[in-house]
mmCIF file of C-alpha atoms in Angstrom:
data_model
loop_
_atom_site.group_PDB
_atom_site.id
_atom_site.type_symbol
_atom_site.label_atom_id
_atom_site.label_comp_id
_atom_site.label_asym_id
_atom_site.label_seq_id
_atom_site.Cartn_x
_atom_site.Cartn_y
_atom_site.Cartn_z
ATOM 1 C CA MET A 213 80.248 175.916 135.736
ATOM 2 C CA SER A 214 81.651 175.134 139.147
ATOM 3 C CA ALA A 215 82.463 171.597 138.006
ATOM 4 C CA LEU A 216 85.005 172.848 135.485
ATOM 5 C CA PRO A 217 88.705 172.659 136.425
ATOM 6 C CA PRO A 218 90.459 175.878 137.422
ATOM 7 C CA GLY A 219 91.757 177.950 134.527
ATOM 8 C CA VAL A 220 89.133 176.842 132.010
ATOM 9 C CA HIS A 221 87.367 179.915 130.670
ATOM 10 C CA GLU A 222 83.612 180.185 130.072
ATOM 11 C CA ALA A 223 84.095 180.519 126.315
ATOM 12 C CA ARG A 224 86.246 177.416 126.153
ATOM 13 C CA ALA A 225 83.722 175.461 128.220
ATOM 14 C CA ASP A 226 80.905 176.448 125.873
ATOM 15 C CA GLN A 227 83.045 175.459 122.907
ATOM 16 C CA LEU A 228 83.751 172.034 124.386
ATOM 17 C CA ARG A 229 80.069 171.512 125.114
ATOM 18 C CA THR A 230 79.277 171.901 121.400
ATOM 19 C CA LEU A 231 81.272 168.744 120.676
ATOM 20 C CA ARG A 232 79.125 165.652 120.280
ATOM 21 C CA VAL A 233 80.929 163.041 122.343
ATOM 22 C CA ALA A 234 80.082 159.356 122.231
ATOM 23 C CA VAL A 235 81.260 157.429 125.297
ATOM 24 C CA VAL A 236 81.439 153.693 124.600
ATOM 25 C CA VAL A 237 81.873 151.326 127.545
ATOM 26 C CA ASP A 238 81.454 147.606 128.042
ATOM 27 C CA PRO A 239 77.938 146.703 129.307
ATOM 28 C CA ALA A 240 79.512 144.835 132.212
ATOM 29 C CA THR A 241 81.312 147.983 133.366
ATOM 30 C CA ALA A 242 79.809 150.253 136.002
ATOM 31 C CA SER A 243 78.819 153.664 134.667
ATOM 32 C CA PRO A 244 81.913 155.880 134.315
ATOM 33 C CA LEU A 245 79.912 159.119 134.245
ATOM 34 C CA SER A 246 79.159 161.184 137.321
ATOM 35 C CA ALA A 247 76.707 164.100 137.398
ATOM 36 C CA ALA A 248 79.618 166.551 137.301
ATOM 37 C CA VAL A 249 81.061 164.872 134.210
ATOM 38 C CA LEU A 250 77.685 164.818 132.470
ATOM 39 C CA ALA A 251 77.273 168.533 133.184
ATOM 40 C CA SER A 252 80.694 169.428 131.773
ATOM 41 C CA ALA A 253 80.221 168.232 128.182
ATOM 42 C CA ASN A 254 77.706 166.983 125.617
ATOM 43 C CA LEU A 255 78.192 163.290 126.371
ATOM 44 C CA HIS A 256 76.146 160.335 125.130
ATOM 45 C CA LEU A 257 76.726 156.959 126.789
ATOM 46 C CA HIS A 258 76.592 153.762 124.719
ATOM 47 C CA LEU A 259 76.973 150.252 126.155
ATOM 48 C CA VAL A 260 78.767 148.256 123.457
ATOM 49 C CA PRO A 261 81.592 145.723 123.906
ATOM 50 C CA LEU A 262 84.713 146.791 122.087
ATOM 51 C CA ALA A 263 84.678 143.610 119.991
ATOM 52 C CA GLU A 264 81.236 144.582 118.625
ATOM 53 C CA LEU A 265 81.979 148.260 118.044
ATOM 54 C CA ASP A 266 81.615 149.279 114.387
ATOM 55 C CA PRO A 267 82.668 152.732 113.113
ATOM 56 C CA ALA A 268 79.678 152.563 110.743
ATOM 57 C CA LEU A 269 77.178 152.593 113.627
ATOM 58 C CA PRO A 270 75.005 155.754 113.462
ATOM 59 C CA PHE A 271 76.104 157.157 116.810
ATOM 60 C CA MET A 272 79.745 156.722 115.769
ATOM 61 C CA ARG A 273 79.186 158.552 112.489
ATOM 62 C CA GLN A 274 77.301 161.377 114.198
ATOM 63 C CA ALA A 275 79.876 161.989 116.948
ATOM 64 C CA ASP A 276 82.658 164.580 116.752
ATOM 65 C CA VAL A 277 84.778 162.691 119.280
ATOM 66 C CA VAL A 278 84.579 159.117 120.562
ATOM 67 C CA ILE A 279 85.724 157.943 124.008
ATOM 68 C CA VAL A 280 86.224 154.180 124.049
ATOM 69 C CA GLU A 281 86.837 151.957 127.049
ATOM 70 C CA VAL A 282 89.773 149.588 126.547
ATOM 71 C CA GLN A 283 90.233 146.673 128.935
ATOM 72 C CA LEU A 284 93.958 146.122 128.620
ATOM 73 C CA ASP A 285 93.897 142.852 130.558
ATOM 74 C CA ARG A 286 91.819 141.241 127.779
ATOM 75 C CA ALA A 287 93.697 139.409 125.068
ATOM 76 C CA GLY A 288 93.478 141.181 121.718
ATOM 77 C CA GLU A 289 91.712 144.257 123.156
ATOM 78 C CA LEU A 290 94.519 146.673 122.226
ATOM 79 C CA GLU A 291 94.685 145.333 118.660
ATOM 80 C CA THR A 292 90.898 145.718 118.313
ATOM 81 C CA PHE A 293 91.138 149.288 119.578
ATOM 82 C CA ALA A 294 93.916 150.088 117.074
ATOM 83 C CA ARG A 295 91.770 148.707 114.236
ATOM 84 C CA ILE A 296 88.793 150.839 115.265
ATOM 85 C CA VAL A 297 90.957 153.961 115.482
ATOM 86 C CA GLY A 298 92.335 153.230 112.014
ATOM 87 C CA GLU A 299 88.806 153.001 110.578
ATOM 88 C CA GLN A 300 87.532 156.061 112.455
ATOM 89 C CA PRO A 301 88.088 159.471 110.781
ATOM 90 C CA ARG A 302 87.384 161.401 113.991
ATOM 91 C CA PRO A 303 89.544 161.665 117.152
ATOM 92 C CA VAL A 304 89.334 158.704 119.533
ATOM 93 C CA ILE A 305 90.148 159.027 123.244
ATOM 94 C CA ALA A 306 91.011 155.832 125.104
ATOM 95 C CA ALA A 307 89.633 155.221 128.593
ATOM 96 C CA ALA A 308 90.939 152.540 130.925
ATOM 97 C CA ARG A 309 91.039 151.594 134.563
ATOM 98 C CA ALA A 310 94.360 151.463 136.439
ATOM 99 C CA LEU A 311 95.915 153.685 133.795
ATOM 100 C CA THR A 312 99.707 153.409 134.059
ATOM 101 C CA ALA A 313 102.406 155.235 132.098
ATOM 102 C CA GLY A 314 102.977 152.059 130.100
ATOM 103 C CA ALA A 315 99.264 151.781 129.338
ATOM 104 C CA VAL A 316 99.131 155.414 128.186
ATOM 105 C CA ARG A 317 102.058 154.768 125.864
ATOM 106 C CA SER A 318 100.438 151.643 124.407
ATOM 107 C CA LEU A 319 97.109 153.366 123.839
ATOM 108 C CA MET A 320 98.691 156.379 122.139
ATOM 109 C CA ARG A 321 100.767 154.039 120.009
ATOM 110 C CA ALA A 322 97.498 152.444 118.961
ATOM 111 C CA GLY A 323 96.293 155.847 117.749
ATOM 112 C CA ALA A 324 94.468 157.442 120.678
ATOM 113 C CA VAL A 325 94.606 161.234 120.728
ATOM 114 C CA ASP A 326 94.719 161.026 124.534
ATOM 115 C CA ALA A 327 94.069 158.555 127.347
ATOM 116 C CA VAL A 328 91.933 159.110 130.446
ATOM 117 C CA ALA A 329 91.388 157.061 133.578
ATOM 118 C CA LEU A 330 88.067 155.493 134.503
ATOM 119 C CA PRO A 331 85.913 156.541 136.220
ATOM 120 C CA LEU A 332 86.065 159.817 134.319
ATOM 121 C CA GLU A 333 87.153 162.969 136.128
ATOM 122 C CA VAL A 334 86.066 166.399 134.898
ATOM 123 C CA ARG A 335 89.615 167.760 134.667
ATOM 124 C CA ASP A 336 90.912 164.770 132.664
ATOM 125 C CA LEU A 337 87.871 164.828 130.400
ATOM 126 C CA SER A 338 88.213 168.554 129.721
ATOM 127 C CA GLU A 339 91.904 168.243 128.797
ATOM 128 C CA ALA A 340 91.281 165.223 126.572
ATOM 129 C CA LEU A 341 88.408 166.923 124.734
ATOM 130 C CA ASP A 342 90.553 170.025 124.349
ATOM 131 C CA ALA A 343 93.234 167.914 122.647
ATOM 132 C CA ALA A 344 90.625 166.245 120.427
ATOM 133 C CA GLN A 345 89.209 169.603 119.400
ATOM 134 C CA ARG A 346 92.658 170.894 118.459
ATOM 135 C CA MET A 347 93.100 167.826 116.300
ATOM 136 C CA LEU A 348 89.753 168.455 114.622
ATOM 137 C CA THR A 349 90.716 172.024 113.746
ATOM 138 C CA ALA A 350 94.492 171.811 113.183
ATOM 139 C CA LEU A 351 95.454 168.411 111.867
ATOM 140 C CA PRO A 352 93.473 168.293 108.605
ATOM 141 C CA GLN A 353 95.274 171.376 107.276
ATOM 142 C CA ALA A 354 98.233 169.432 105.891
ATOM 143 C CA PRO A 355 99.422 165.833 105.823
ATOM 144 C CA ALA A 356 102.503 164.996 107.864
ATOM 145 C CA LYS A 357 105.554 164.843 105.627
ATOM 146 C CA GLY A 358 108.362 164.838 108.176
ATOM 147 C CA ARG A 359 110.019 162.137 110.220
ATOM 148 C CA VAL A 360 110.710 162.504 113.954
ATOM 149 C CA VAL A 361 113.972 161.439 115.630
ATOM 150 C CA SER A 362 114.257 161.676 119.423
ATOM 151 C CA PHE A 363 117.540 161.945 121.337
ATOM 152 C CA LEU A 364 117.875 160.468 124.829
ATOM 153 C CA ARG A 365 120.844 160.646 127.173
ATOM 154 C CA ALA A 366 121.990 157.756 129.326
ATOM 155 C CA VAL A 367 123.732 160.101 131.805
ATOM 156 C CA GLY A 368 124.226 163.825 132.188
ATOM 157 C CA GLY A 369 127.030 165.074 129.997
ATOM 158 C CA ALA A 370 126.740 162.206 127.516
ATOM 159 C CA GLY A 371 126.642 164.737 124.684
ATOM 160 C CA ALA A 372 123.116 164.138 123.353
ATOM 161 C CA THR A 373 122.368 167.855 122.930
ATOM 162 C CA ALA A 374 125.707 168.537 121.234
ATOM 163 C CA ILE A 375 125.108 165.697 118.769
ATOM 164 C CA ALA A 376 121.498 166.756 118.123
ATOM 165 C CA THR A 377 122.468 170.382 117.417
ATOM 166 C CA GLN A 378 125.393 169.465 115.184
ATOM 167 C CA ILE A 379 123.559 166.904 113.069
ATOM 168 C CA GLY A 380 120.716 169.419 112.892
ATOM 169 C CA CYS A 381 123.074 171.944 111.324
ATOM 170 C CA LEU A 382 124.439 169.334 108.902
ATOM 171 C CA TRP A 383 121.034 167.853 108.060
ATOM 172 C CA SER A 384 119.490 171.258 107.355
ATOM 173 C CA SER A 385 121.736 171.652 104.300
ATOM 174 C CA ARG A 386 119.948 168.643 102.762
ATOM 175 C CA GLN A 387 116.387 168.786 104.073
ATOM 176 C CA THR A 388 114.251 171.239 106.027
ATOM 177 C CA THR A 389 115.059 170.449 109.654
ATOM 178 C CA CYS A 390 113.623 171.531 113.005
ATOM 179 C CA LEU A 391 115.182 170.809 116.415
ATOM 180 C CA ILE A 392 112.793 170.958 119.381
ATOM 181 C CA ASP A 393 114.198 171.320 122.895
ATOM 182 C CA PHE A 394 111.787 169.587 125.269
ATOM 183 C CA ASP A 395 114.147 169.849 128.254
ATOM 184 C CA LEU A 396 112.102 172.352 130.262
ATOM 185 C CA GLN A 397 114.634 172.627 133.063
ATOM 186 C CA PHE A 398 118.109 172.324 131.563
ATOM 187 C CA GLY A 399 117.588 172.698 127.813
ATOM 188 C CA ALA A 400 120.711 173.982 126.051
ATOM 189 C CA VAL A 401 119.975 173.805 122.307
ATOM 190 C CA ALA A 402 119.799 177.595 121.935
ATOM 191 C CA LEU A 403 122.929 178.042 124.084
ATOM 192 C CA TYR A 404 124.882 175.543 121.974
ATOM 193 C CA LEU A 405 123.930 177.506 118.854
ATOM 194 C CA ASP A 406 124.616 180.914 120.436
ATOM 195 C CA MET A 407 120.991 181.969 119.951
ATOM 196 C CA GLN A 408 118.628 183.937 122.184
ATOM 197 C CA PRO A 409 115.162 183.467 120.654
ATOM 198 C CA PRO A 410 112.488 185.715 122.168
ATOM 199 C CA LEU A 411 109.937 182.881 122.007
ATOM 200 C CA GLY A 412 110.148 179.188 122.736
ATOM 201 C CA MET A 413 108.600 176.117 124.304
ATOM 202 C CA LEU A 414 106.644 177.910 127.034
ATOM 203 C CA ASP A 415 104.972 180.061 124.371
ATOM 204 C CA LEU A 416 103.894 176.887 122.561
ATOM 205 C CA ILE A 417 102.483 175.488 125.789
ATOM 206 C CA GLU A 418 100.620 178.695 126.616
ATOM 207 C CA ALA A 419 99.218 178.912 123.070
ATOM 208 C CA ARG A 420 98.018 175.297 122.935
ATOM 209 C CA ASP A 421 94.334 176.325 122.695
ATOM 210 C CA ARG A 422 94.959 178.363 119.531
ATOM 211 C CA LEU A 423 98.078 176.726 118.140
ATOM 212 C CA ASP A 424 98.157 176.390 114.367
ATOM 213 C CA HIS A 425 100.804 176.380 111.641
ATOM 214 C CA THR A 426 101.072 180.170 111.545
ATOM 215 C CA LEU A 427 101.585 180.536 115.295
ATOM 216 C CA PHE A 428 103.941 177.548 115.345
ATOM 217 C CA ALA A 429 106.123 179.200 112.687
ATOM 218 C CA THR A 430 106.145 182.461 114.672
ATOM 219 C CA ILE A 431 107.579 180.729 117.740
ATOM 220 C CA THR A 432 110.417 179.024 115.867
ATOM 221 C CA ALA A 433 113.858 180.611 115.362
ATOM 222 C CA ARG A 434 116.314 180.074 112.509
ATOM 223 C CA HIS A 435 120.052 179.473 112.872
ATOM 224 C CA ALA A 436 122.593 180.727 110.327
ATOM 225 C CA SER A 437 123.127 177.112 109.183
ATOM 226 C CA GLY A 438 119.481 176.897 108.112
ATOM 227 C CA LEU A 439 118.406 174.828 111.128
ATOM 228 C CA THR A 440 115.113 175.875 112.737
ATOM 229 C CA ILE A 441 114.772 175.467 116.493
ATOM 230 C CA ILE A 442 112.211 175.725 119.256
ATOM 231 C CA ALA A 443 114.159 176.771 122.340
ATOM 232 C CA ALA A 444 113.707 175.557 125.900
ATOM 233 C CA PRO A 445 112.467 178.082 128.485
ATOM 234 C CA ARG A 446 115.053 180.574 129.728
ATOM 235 C CA ASP A 447 113.905 179.954 133.294
ATOM 236 C CA ILE A 448 113.433 176.512 134.807
ATOM 237 C CA ALA A 449 109.859 175.303 134.251
ATOM 238 C CA PRO A 450 108.003 172.407 135.912
ATOM 239 C CA LEU A 451 108.112 169.162 133.940
ATOM 240 C CA GLU A 452 104.349 168.858 134.371
ATOM 241 C CA SER A 453 103.891 171.947 132.183
ATOM 242 C CA LEU A 454 103.815 169.508 129.276
ATOM 243 C CA THR A 455 101.284 166.723 128.716
ATOM 244 C CA PRO A 456 101.193 163.851 126.208
ATOM 245 C CA ALA A 457 98.457 165.660 124.264
ATOM 246 C CA ILE A 458 100.463 168.893 123.943
ATOM 247 C CA VAL A 459 103.576 166.981 122.866
ATOM 248 C CA ALA A 460 101.555 165.113 120.241
ATOM 249 C CA GLN A 461 100.147 168.406 118.964
ATOM 250 C CA ILE A 462 103.580 170.039 118.727
ATOM 251 C CA LEU A 463 105.186 167.075 116.974
ATOM 252 C CA THR A 464 102.297 166.766 114.533
ATOM 253 C CA LEU A 465 102.566 170.433 113.522
ATOM 254 C CA ALA A 466 106.357 170.139 113.237
ATOM 255 C CA ALA A 467 106.117 167.037 111.044
ATOM 256 C CA GLN A 468 103.669 168.864 108.784
ATOM 257 C CA SER A 469 106.116 171.750 108.357
ATOM 258 C CA PHE A 470 109.556 170.088 108.168
ATOM 259 C CA GLU A 471 111.063 167.056 106.488
ATOM 260 C CA VAL A 472 113.123 166.175 109.573
ATOM 261 C CA VAL A 473 112.142 166.866 113.196
ATOM 262 C CA LEU A 474 114.805 166.298 115.862
ATOM 263 C CA VAL A 475 113.715 166.108 119.500
ATOM 264 C CA ASP A 476 116.021 166.685 122.478
ATOM 265 C CA LEU A 477 114.379 164.999 125.482
ATOM 266 C CA PRO A 478 115.205 165.555 129.174
ATOM 267 C CA ALA A 479 116.946 162.954 131.310
ATOM 268 C CA ALA A 480 113.818 162.560 133.462
ATOM 269 C CA TRP A 481 111.153 160.083 132.358
ATOM 270 C CA THR A 482 107.587 161.402 132.260
ATOM 271 C CA PRO A 483 104.353 160.272 130.564
ATOM 272 C CA TRP A 484 104.845 162.993 127.953
ATOM 273 C CA SER A 485 108.435 161.980 127.177
ATOM 274 C CA LEU A 486 107.135 158.470 126.548
ATOM 275 C CA ALA A 487 104.474 160.048 124.330
ATOM 276 C CA ALA A 488 107.239 161.827 122.397
ATOM 277 C CA LEU A 489 108.869 158.457 121.773
ATOM 278 C CA ALA A 490 105.499 157.075 120.706
ATOM 279 C CA HIS A 491 105.353 159.776 118.020
ATOM 280 C CA SER A 492 108.964 159.231 116.905
ATOM 281 C CA ASP A 493 110.043 157.325 113.828
ATOM 282 C CA ALA A 494 113.458 156.616 115.375
ATOM 283 C CA ALA A 495 115.296 157.291 118.629
ATOM 284 C CA CYS A 496 118.960 157.606 119.597
ATOM 285 C CA LEU A 497 120.199 156.727 123.084
ATOM 286 C CA VAL A 498 123.490 158.570 123.570
ATOM 287 C CA THR A 499 126.053 157.287 126.064
ATOM 288 C CA ASN A 500 129.827 157.166 126.457
ATOM 289 C CA LEU A 501 132.540 154.599 127.153
ATOM 290 C CA SER A 502 132.489 155.046 130.931
ATOM 291 C CA VAL A 503 131.231 152.252 133.172
ATOM 292 C CA PRO A 504 128.483 154.477 134.725
ATOM 293 C CA GLY A 505 127.425 155.639 131.263
ATOM 294 C CA LEU A 506 127.084 152.108 129.929
ATOM 295 C CA ARG A 507 125.260 150.810 133.006
ATOM 296 C CA GLN A 508 122.842 153.713 132.997
ATOM 297 C CA ALA A 509 122.246 153.134 129.293
ATOM 298 C CA ARG A 510 121.308 149.534 130.072
ATOM 299 C CA ARG A 511 118.836 150.745 132.706
ATOM 300 C CA GLN A 512 117.286 153.107 130.156
ATOM 301 C CA LEU A 513 117.018 150.255 127.663
ATOM 302 C CA ASP A 514 115.213 148.140 130.265
ATOM 303 C CA LEU A 515 112.675 150.900 130.895
ATOM 304 C CA ILE A 516 112.145 151.500 127.176
ATOM 305 C CA GLU A 517 111.624 147.791 126.554
ATOM 306 C CA VAL A 518 109.145 147.510 129.434
ATOM 307 C CA ASN A 519 107.117 150.369 127.935
ATOM 308 C CA GLY A 520 107.169 148.774 124.500
ATOM 309 C CA VAL A 521 108.577 151.695 122.531
ATOM 310 C CA ALA A 522 107.996 150.854 118.886
ATOM 311 C CA ALA A 523 110.372 153.386 117.300
ATOM 312 C CA PRO A 524 113.674 151.839 116.140
ATOM 313 C CA LEU A 525 116.176 152.590 118.914
ATOM 314 C CA LYS A 526 119.824 153.151 118.024
ATOM 315 C CA ILE A 527 122.742 153.211 120.453
ATOM 316 C CA VAL A 528 125.158 156.098 119.860
ATOM 317 C CA LEU A 529 128.492 155.782 121.657
ATOM 318 C CA ASN A 530 129.985 159.262 122.028
ATOM 319 C CA ARG A 531 133.573 160.412 122.510
ATOM 320 C CA VAL A 532 135.153 157.183 121.299
ATOM 321 C CA PRO A 533 138.968 157.493 121.100
ATOM 322 C CA LYS A 534 140.317 156.626 117.663
ATOM 323 C CA THR A 535 143.346 154.902 119.174
ATOM 324 C CA LEU A 536 144.293 151.395 120.193
ATOM 325 C CA PHE A 537 144.624 152.404 123.859
ATOM 326 C CA ARG A 538 141.411 152.813 125.786
ATOM 327 C CA THR A 539 140.211 151.538 129.150
ATOM 328 C CA ILE A 540 136.988 150.015 127.805
ATOM 329 C CA ASP A 541 136.758 148.584 124.300
ATOM 330 C CA MET A 542 133.715 148.083 122.058
ATOM 331 C CA GLY A 543 133.382 144.461 123.084
ATOM 332 C CA ASP A 544 133.120 145.456 126.743
ATOM 333 C CA SER A 545 130.520 148.080 125.848
ATOM 334 C CA GLU A 546 128.321 145.665 123.975
ATOM 335 C CA ARG A 547 128.547 143.079 126.754
ATOM 336 C CA VAL A 548 127.301 145.640 129.291
ATOM 337 C CA LEU A 549 124.580 146.906 126.921
ATOM 338 C CA ARG A 550 123.635 143.356 125.854
ATOM 339 C CA ARG A 551 123.200 144.615 122.295
ATOM 340 C CA PRO A 552 125.392 146.020 119.502
ATOM 341 C CA VAL A 553 126.425 149.667 119.335
ATOM 342 C CA ASP A 554 124.937 151.220 116.190
ATOM 343 C CA PHE A 555 127.015 154.395 115.808
ATOM 344 C CA THR A 556 130.214 155.804 117.281
ATOM 345 C CA ILE A 557 131.222 159.470 117.460
ATOM 346 C CA ALA A 558 134.912 160.394 117.572
ATOM 347 C CA ASN A 559 136.381 161.996 120.664
ATOM 348 C CA ASP A 560 137.335 165.457 119.347
ATOM 349 C CA PHE A 561 136.764 167.603 122.396
ATOM 350 C CA ALA A 562 138.514 170.707 121.040
ATOM 351 C CA THR A 563 136.499 170.878 117.815
ATOM 352 C CA MET A 564 133.153 170.244 119.512
ATOM 353 C CA THR A 565 133.874 172.744 122.303
ATOM 354 C CA ASN A 566 134.863 175.454 119.815
ATOM 355 C CA ALA A 567 131.714 174.801 117.793
ATOM 356 C CA ILE A 568 129.533 175.110 120.901
ATOM 357 C CA ASP A 569 131.337 178.219 122.174
ATOM 358 C CA GLN A 570 130.897 179.946 118.804
ATOM 359 C CA GLY A 571 127.463 178.534 118.009
ATOM 360 C CA ARG A 572 128.677 177.236 114.653
ATOM 361 C CA PRO A 573 128.601 173.913 112.775
ATOM 362 C CA ILE A 574 131.725 171.835 113.308
ATOM 363 C CA SER A 575 132.330 171.856 109.540
ATOM 364 C CA SER A 576 133.145 175.564 109.821
ATOM 365 C CA ILE A 577 135.534 174.938 112.728
ATOM 366 C CA ARG A 578 137.469 172.009 111.283
ATOM 367 C CA SER A 579 136.486 170.808 107.849
ATOM 368 C CA ARG A 580 136.428 167.060 107.099
ATOM 369 C CA SER A 581 137.345 166.039 110.633
ATOM 370 C CA PRO A 582 136.715 162.486 111.920
ATOM 371 C CA LEU A 583 134.003 164.008 114.119
ATOM 372 C CA GLU A 584 132.196 165.464 111.104
ATOM 373 C CA ALA A 585 132.552 162.165 109.261
ATOM 374 C CA ASP A 586 130.961 160.272 112.161
ATOM 375 C CA LEU A 587 128.076 162.739 112.406
ATOM 376 C CA ASN A 588 127.445 162.427 108.664
ATOM 377 C CA ALA A 589 127.497 158.642 109.074
ATOM 378 C CA LEU A 590 124.867 158.983 111.820
ATOM 379 C CA ILE A 591 122.687 161.081 109.492
ATOM 380 C CA ALA A 592 123.103 158.532 106.709
ATOM 381 C CA GLY A 593 122.186 155.677 109.051
ATOM 382 C CA LEU A 594 119.126 157.469 110.400
ATOM 383 C CA THR A 595 118.040 158.383 106.870
ATOM 384 C CA THR A 596 118.071 154.685 105.997
ATOM 385 C CA VAL A 597 116.043 153.832 109.107
ATOM 386 C CA LEU A 598 113.492 156.575 108.387
ATOM 387 C CA ALA A 599 113.149 155.521 104.749
ATOM 388 C CA ALA A 600 112.362 151.979 105.872
#
């Protein structure tokens, strides 16, 4: 057992070894399996080009999990992989050489439960098989019914968390809604709602090996408005505490339990935050009318476009004065962004601040305000996007 990564228990190792794992690589590729990797799991190597791989092949039907090599520099390879995943009822792990963050995002968008680098390393293999096993045991329990909307911020203080919490409160009066705070270091969803949940994101991470719908529900907390939240850690936690596989697991369980899942992402870009976008049905990039805010938003858009995020991305311009006198107008904003602004949120600092200080929906602070009207318009617009 010395080949196993630190922290993996004997029982878990034995459990992973019971999985029948088919590893499919191109015949022209050098063997991706070392002796340590072979000793760590029940692996069976098959030399089949991806273009000739058929889910009906006996070894594919007999496997619990399939690891498939994808050569991303080959034309049409990613589309072929996506087709195979769609025809395969069991979890598929993608394997590729020179695995970049963009490649991970593309492979997970194509349906991979996880992505590992070639040649295979024991630690990566163990984590990927762990994710596949959780999918085998947890995902068939209920079909996903919810839609996921992620919130990104162009700059600190753009107001993404305030908007996410307030539309969460409003949306929860219409549909079951969960707001997940993935900002491990500066998450403020619970603070903005004046809540102190005893459990939160770190408990989900620590329970990933036994996470199911019952445990997921135990870790959530309910606001007086009806909104359910998963709070960020009280203490600052390393960003690497999360992985793409854990994020996918959390979002899948949330979408099986709620009609609407809102995600508050950190300002930092990580492979798992890209994975969160890959599992989102829509995303909102929140910025403001300042020159730094607009320029940073453009930089974020460039990065998102480079990584090929498929979820419809909407620009939300926050704190827009409802007057004729402002330093930067909408035309200036759209020229800097090089695309139209989709939604604007009124600048009503007093109402929003009072709502945050009291942990209440803005409708209970100032009924029928322009701010509430804009937030309802954002919900209506996102509902249309999600329905499409």
